């Protein structure tokens, strides 16, 4: 896989925001669930193991494509 140096940032706007990593490849499965409480920030990358991320709950998500808030 080519090197991915981009990071994305997720800031929880409420308690109990879930950041769920989904596996890369033909089998798309949850492989990690990280719970963030209000004000907590997660800085992460897409990797060899992670090709998609699902965010549940109120959070600000910043990526190189822009910033989005889900309510
Ligand atoms: N072990 C995972 C990986 O290297 C860690 C990880 C990276 C992750 N990015 C993520 C987990 C995004 C959840 C969401 O792929």
mmCIF file of C-alpha atoms in Angstrom, residues 20-23 27-33 54 56:
data_model
loop_
_atom_site.group_PDB
_atom_site.id
_atom_site.type_symbol
_atom_site.label_atom_id
_atom_site.label_comp_id
_atom_site.label_asym_id
_atom_site.label_seq_id
_atom_site.Cartn_x
_atom_site.Cartn_y
_atom_site.Cartn_z
ATOM 1 C CA UNK A 20 -15.289 2.645 14.736
ATOM 2 C CA UNK A 21 -12.553 1.376 12.437
ATOM 3 C CA UNK A 22 -13.520 -0.889 9.542
ATOM 4 C CA UNK A 23 -11.135 -3.320 7.945
ATOM 5 C CA UNK A 27 -14.139 -8.445 4.223
ATOM 6 C CA UNK A 28 -15.486 -5.226 5.750
ATOM 7 C CA UNK A 29 -15.692 -5.646 9.495
ATOM 8 C CA UNK A 30 -15.540 -3.542 12.622
ATOM 9 C CA UNK A 31 -12.128 -4.055 14.174
ATOM 10 C CA UNK A 32 -11.884 -1.303 16.744
ATOM 11 C CA UNK A 33 -14.290 0.874 18.647
ATOM 12 C CA UNK A 54 -17.705 5.304 11.228
ATOM 13 C CA UNK A 56 -21.503 7.771 15.974
#
